[in-house]
Coordinates of C-alpha atoms in Angstrom, one line a residue:
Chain A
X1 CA -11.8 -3.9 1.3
X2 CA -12.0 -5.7 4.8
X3 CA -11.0 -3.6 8.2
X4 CA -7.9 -4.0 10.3
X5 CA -7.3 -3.6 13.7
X6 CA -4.0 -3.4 15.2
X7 CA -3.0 -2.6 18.4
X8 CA -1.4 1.3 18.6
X9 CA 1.7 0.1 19.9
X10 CA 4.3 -2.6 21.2
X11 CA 7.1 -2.9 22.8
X12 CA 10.0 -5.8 21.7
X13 CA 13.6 -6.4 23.0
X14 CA 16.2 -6.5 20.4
X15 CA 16.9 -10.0 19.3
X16 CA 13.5 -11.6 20.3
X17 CA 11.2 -12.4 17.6
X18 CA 8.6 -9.5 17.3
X19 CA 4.9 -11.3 17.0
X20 CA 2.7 -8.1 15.6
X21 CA -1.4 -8.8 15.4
X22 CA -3.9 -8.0 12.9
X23 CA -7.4 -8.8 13.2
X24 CA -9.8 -8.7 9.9
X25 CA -12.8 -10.8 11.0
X26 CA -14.4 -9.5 7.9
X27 CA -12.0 -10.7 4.9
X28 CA -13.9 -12.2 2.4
X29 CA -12.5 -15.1 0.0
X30 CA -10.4 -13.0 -2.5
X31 CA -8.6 -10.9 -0.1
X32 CA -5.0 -11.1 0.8
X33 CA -3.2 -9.5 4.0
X34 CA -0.5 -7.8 2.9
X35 CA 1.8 -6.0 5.2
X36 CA 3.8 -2.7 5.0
X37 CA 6.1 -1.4 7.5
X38 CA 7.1 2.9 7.3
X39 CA 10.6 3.7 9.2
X40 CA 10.5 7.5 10.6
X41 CA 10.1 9.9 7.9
X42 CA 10.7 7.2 5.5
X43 CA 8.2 6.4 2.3
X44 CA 6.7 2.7 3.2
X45 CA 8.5 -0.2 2.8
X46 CA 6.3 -3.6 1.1
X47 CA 6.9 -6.6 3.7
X48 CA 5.0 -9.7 2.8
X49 CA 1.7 -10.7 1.1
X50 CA -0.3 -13.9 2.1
X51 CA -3.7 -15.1 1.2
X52 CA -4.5 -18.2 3.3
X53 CA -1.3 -20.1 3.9
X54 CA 1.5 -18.9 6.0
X55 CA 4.4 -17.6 4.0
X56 CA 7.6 -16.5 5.1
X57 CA 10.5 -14.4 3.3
X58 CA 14.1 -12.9 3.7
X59 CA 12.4 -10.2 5.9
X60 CA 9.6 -12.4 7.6
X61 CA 7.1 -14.8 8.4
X62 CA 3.2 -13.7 8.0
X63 CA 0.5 -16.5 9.7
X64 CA -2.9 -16.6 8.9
X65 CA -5.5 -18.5 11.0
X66 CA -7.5 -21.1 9.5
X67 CA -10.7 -19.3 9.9
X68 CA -8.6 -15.9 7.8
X69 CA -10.0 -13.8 10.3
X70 CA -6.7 -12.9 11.8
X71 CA -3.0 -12.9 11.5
X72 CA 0.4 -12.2 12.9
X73 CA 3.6 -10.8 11.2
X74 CA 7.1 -11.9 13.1
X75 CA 10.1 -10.3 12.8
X76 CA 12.1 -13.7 14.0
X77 CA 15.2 -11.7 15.6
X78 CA 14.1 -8.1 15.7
X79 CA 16.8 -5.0 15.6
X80 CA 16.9 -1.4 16.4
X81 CA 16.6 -1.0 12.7
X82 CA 13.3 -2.9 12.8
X83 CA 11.9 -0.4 15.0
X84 CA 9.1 1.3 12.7
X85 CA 5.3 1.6 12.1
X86 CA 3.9 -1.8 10.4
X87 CA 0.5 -1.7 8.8
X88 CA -1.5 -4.6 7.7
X89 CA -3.6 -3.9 4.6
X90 CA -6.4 -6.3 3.8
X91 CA -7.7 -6.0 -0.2
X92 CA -8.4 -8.0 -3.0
X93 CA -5.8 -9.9 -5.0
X94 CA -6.1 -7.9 -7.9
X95 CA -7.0 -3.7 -7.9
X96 CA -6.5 -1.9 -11.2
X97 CA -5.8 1.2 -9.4
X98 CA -3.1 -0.3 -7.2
X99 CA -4.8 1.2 -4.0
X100 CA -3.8 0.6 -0.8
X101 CA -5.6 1.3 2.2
X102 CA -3.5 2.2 5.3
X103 CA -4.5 2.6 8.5
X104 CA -2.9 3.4 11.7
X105 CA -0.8 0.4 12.1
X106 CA 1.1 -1.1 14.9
X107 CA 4.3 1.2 15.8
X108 CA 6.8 -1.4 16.9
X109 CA 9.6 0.2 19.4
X110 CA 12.9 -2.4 19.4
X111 CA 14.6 -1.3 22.4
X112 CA 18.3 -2.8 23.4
Chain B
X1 CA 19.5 3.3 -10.2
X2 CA 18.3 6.2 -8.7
X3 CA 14.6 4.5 -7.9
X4 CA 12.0 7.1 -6.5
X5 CA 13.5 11.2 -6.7
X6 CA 10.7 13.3 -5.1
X7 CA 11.8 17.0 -4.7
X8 CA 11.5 19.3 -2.7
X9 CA 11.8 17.7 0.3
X10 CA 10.8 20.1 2.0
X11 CA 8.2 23.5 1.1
X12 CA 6.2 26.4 2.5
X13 CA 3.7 27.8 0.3
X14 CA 1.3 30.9 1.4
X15 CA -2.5 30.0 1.1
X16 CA -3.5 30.4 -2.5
X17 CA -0.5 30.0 -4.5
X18 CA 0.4 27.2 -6.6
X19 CA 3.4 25.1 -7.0
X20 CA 4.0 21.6 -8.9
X21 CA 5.6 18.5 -6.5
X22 CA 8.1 16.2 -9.0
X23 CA 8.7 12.6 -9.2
X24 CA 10.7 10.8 -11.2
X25 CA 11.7 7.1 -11.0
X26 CA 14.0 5.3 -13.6
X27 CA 12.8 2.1 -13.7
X28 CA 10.4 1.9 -16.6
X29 CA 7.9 1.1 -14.1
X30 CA 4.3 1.5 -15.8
X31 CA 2.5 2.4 -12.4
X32 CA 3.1 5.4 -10.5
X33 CA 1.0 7.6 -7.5
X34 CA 0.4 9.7 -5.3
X35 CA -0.2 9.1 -1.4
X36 CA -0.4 12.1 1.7
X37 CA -0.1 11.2 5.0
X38 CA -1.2 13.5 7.8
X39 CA 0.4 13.3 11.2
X40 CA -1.2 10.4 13.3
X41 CA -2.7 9.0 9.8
X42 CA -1.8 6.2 7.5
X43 CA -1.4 7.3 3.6
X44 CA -4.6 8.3 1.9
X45 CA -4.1 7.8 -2.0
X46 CA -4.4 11.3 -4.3
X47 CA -3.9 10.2 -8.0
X48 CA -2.5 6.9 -9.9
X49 CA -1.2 6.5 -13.6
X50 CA -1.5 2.8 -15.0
X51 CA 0.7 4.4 -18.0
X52 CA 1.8 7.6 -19.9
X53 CA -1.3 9.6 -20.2
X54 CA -3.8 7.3 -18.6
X55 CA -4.0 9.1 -15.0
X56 CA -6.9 8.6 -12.4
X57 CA -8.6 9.9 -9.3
X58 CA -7.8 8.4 -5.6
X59 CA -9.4 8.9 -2.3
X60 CA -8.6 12.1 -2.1
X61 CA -8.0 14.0 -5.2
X62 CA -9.8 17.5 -4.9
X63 CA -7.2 20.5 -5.0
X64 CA -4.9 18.4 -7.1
X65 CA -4.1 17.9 -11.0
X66 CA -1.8 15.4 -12.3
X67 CA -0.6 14.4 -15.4
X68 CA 1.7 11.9 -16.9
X69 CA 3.3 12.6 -20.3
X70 CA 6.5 10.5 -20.2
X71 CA 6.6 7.0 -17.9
X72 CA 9.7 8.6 -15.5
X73 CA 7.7 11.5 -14.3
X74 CA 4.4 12.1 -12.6
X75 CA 4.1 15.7 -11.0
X76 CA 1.7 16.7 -8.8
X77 CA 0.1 20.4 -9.1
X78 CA -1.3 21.9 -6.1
X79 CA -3.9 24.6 -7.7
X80 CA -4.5 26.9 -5.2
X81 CA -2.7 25.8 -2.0
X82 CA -4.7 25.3 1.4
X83 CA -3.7 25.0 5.0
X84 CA -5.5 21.5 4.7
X85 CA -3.2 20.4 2.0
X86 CA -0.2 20.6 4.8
X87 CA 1.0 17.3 4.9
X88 CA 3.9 15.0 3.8
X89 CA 3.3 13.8 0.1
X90 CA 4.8 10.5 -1.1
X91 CA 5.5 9.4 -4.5
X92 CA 5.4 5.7 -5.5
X93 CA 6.3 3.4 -8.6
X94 CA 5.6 0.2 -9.4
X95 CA 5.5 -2.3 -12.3
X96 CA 1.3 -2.6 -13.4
X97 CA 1.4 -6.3 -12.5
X98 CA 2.7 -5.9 -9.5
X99 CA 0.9 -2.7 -8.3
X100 CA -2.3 -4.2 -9.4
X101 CA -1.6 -7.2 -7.4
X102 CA -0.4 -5.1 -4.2
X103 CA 3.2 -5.3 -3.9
X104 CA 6.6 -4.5 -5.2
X105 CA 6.3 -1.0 -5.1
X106 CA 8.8 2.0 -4.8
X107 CA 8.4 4.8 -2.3
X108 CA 10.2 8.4 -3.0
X109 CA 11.6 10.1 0.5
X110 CA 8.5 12.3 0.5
X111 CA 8.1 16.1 0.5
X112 CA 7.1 17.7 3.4
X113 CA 4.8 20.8 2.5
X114 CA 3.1 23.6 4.8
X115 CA 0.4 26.0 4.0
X116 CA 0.2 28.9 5.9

């Protein structure tokens, strides 16, 4: 499975769209960018999945570059609730085992 | 629905004794595993089942047994408990398809354990 980096932290102000980065220069062709987000003491919490197009749910919107080496996760009008550590997970579509690889992630503080 | 149960929520256990984490989900989901997360750390995978009685190893499954005899319940037995095994342990469920493909799982609450 390809490595992440994310920034440690970020800082957003309650109502602004939260832009959160990921970089996986290494992905290779059959590996999506999923993302995960884990609220204080709270188990993780399944955000969005893309593979090379950008997709976008009730929660929000993932981007992918052309090149699939990076991609950003926004939060279009972000909330105190929103305020939580988000990792982004590269792997392959399919995994027998269901693994996922966390890192670190990105903690996101929404302050008022 | 109850979803994910994971208790205790919260444990101390001397070094060397034993004691069994539960987890329990009622949603017929096929998939279910094991993740810990140390402070600082993302979740490192322990044990998966794909099933009732088809379990396998993770990353990290040395000092832990697991077993899976009905699809609600997956326990995890710490054999002979170590201060390295303090963590917070999380339970998660998921439909095969779906857990196979990355998504659309369940976390439990987790259970915070310390060795001393």
């Amino acid at each position: 499975d390809a490595k992440t980096t994310q920034p440690p932290s970020m800082d957003c102000a309650e109502g602004r769209a939260a832009n959160l980065p990921c970089n996986h220069s290494t992905i290779s062709g059959n590996e999506y960018v999923y993302w995960y987000r884990q609220i204080h003491s709270q188990g993780p919490q399944y955000i969005i999945h893309g593979l090379k197009n950008n997709e976008t749910n009730e929660m929000a919107s993932l981007i992918i570059t052309e090149d699939r080496k990076s991609s950003t996760l926004i939060l279009p009008h972000a909330t105190l609730r929103d305020t939580a550590v988000y990792y982004c997970i590269v792997r392959a579509s399919y995994n027998q085992g269901g693994k996922l690889i966390f890192g670190q992630g990105t903690e996101l503080s929404v302050k008022p | 629905n109850a979803g994910v149960t994971q208790t205790p929520k919260f444990q101390v256990l001397k070094t060397g004794q034993s004691m069994t984490l539960q987890c329990a989900q009622d949603m017929n989901h096929e998939y279910m595993s094991w993740y810990r997360q140390d402070p600082g750390m993302g979740l490192r995978l322990i044990h998966y089942s794909v099933g009732a009685g088809i379990t396998d190893q993770g990353e990290v499954p040395n000092g832990y047994n697991v077993s899976r005899s009905t699809t609600e319940d997956f326990p995890l037995r710490l054999l002979s408990a170590a201060p390295s095994q303090t963590s917070v342990y999380f339970c998660a469920s998921s439909y095969f398809l779906q857990a196979a493909g990355g998504y659309g799982y369940t976390f439990g609450s987790g259970t915070r354990l310390t060795v001393v």
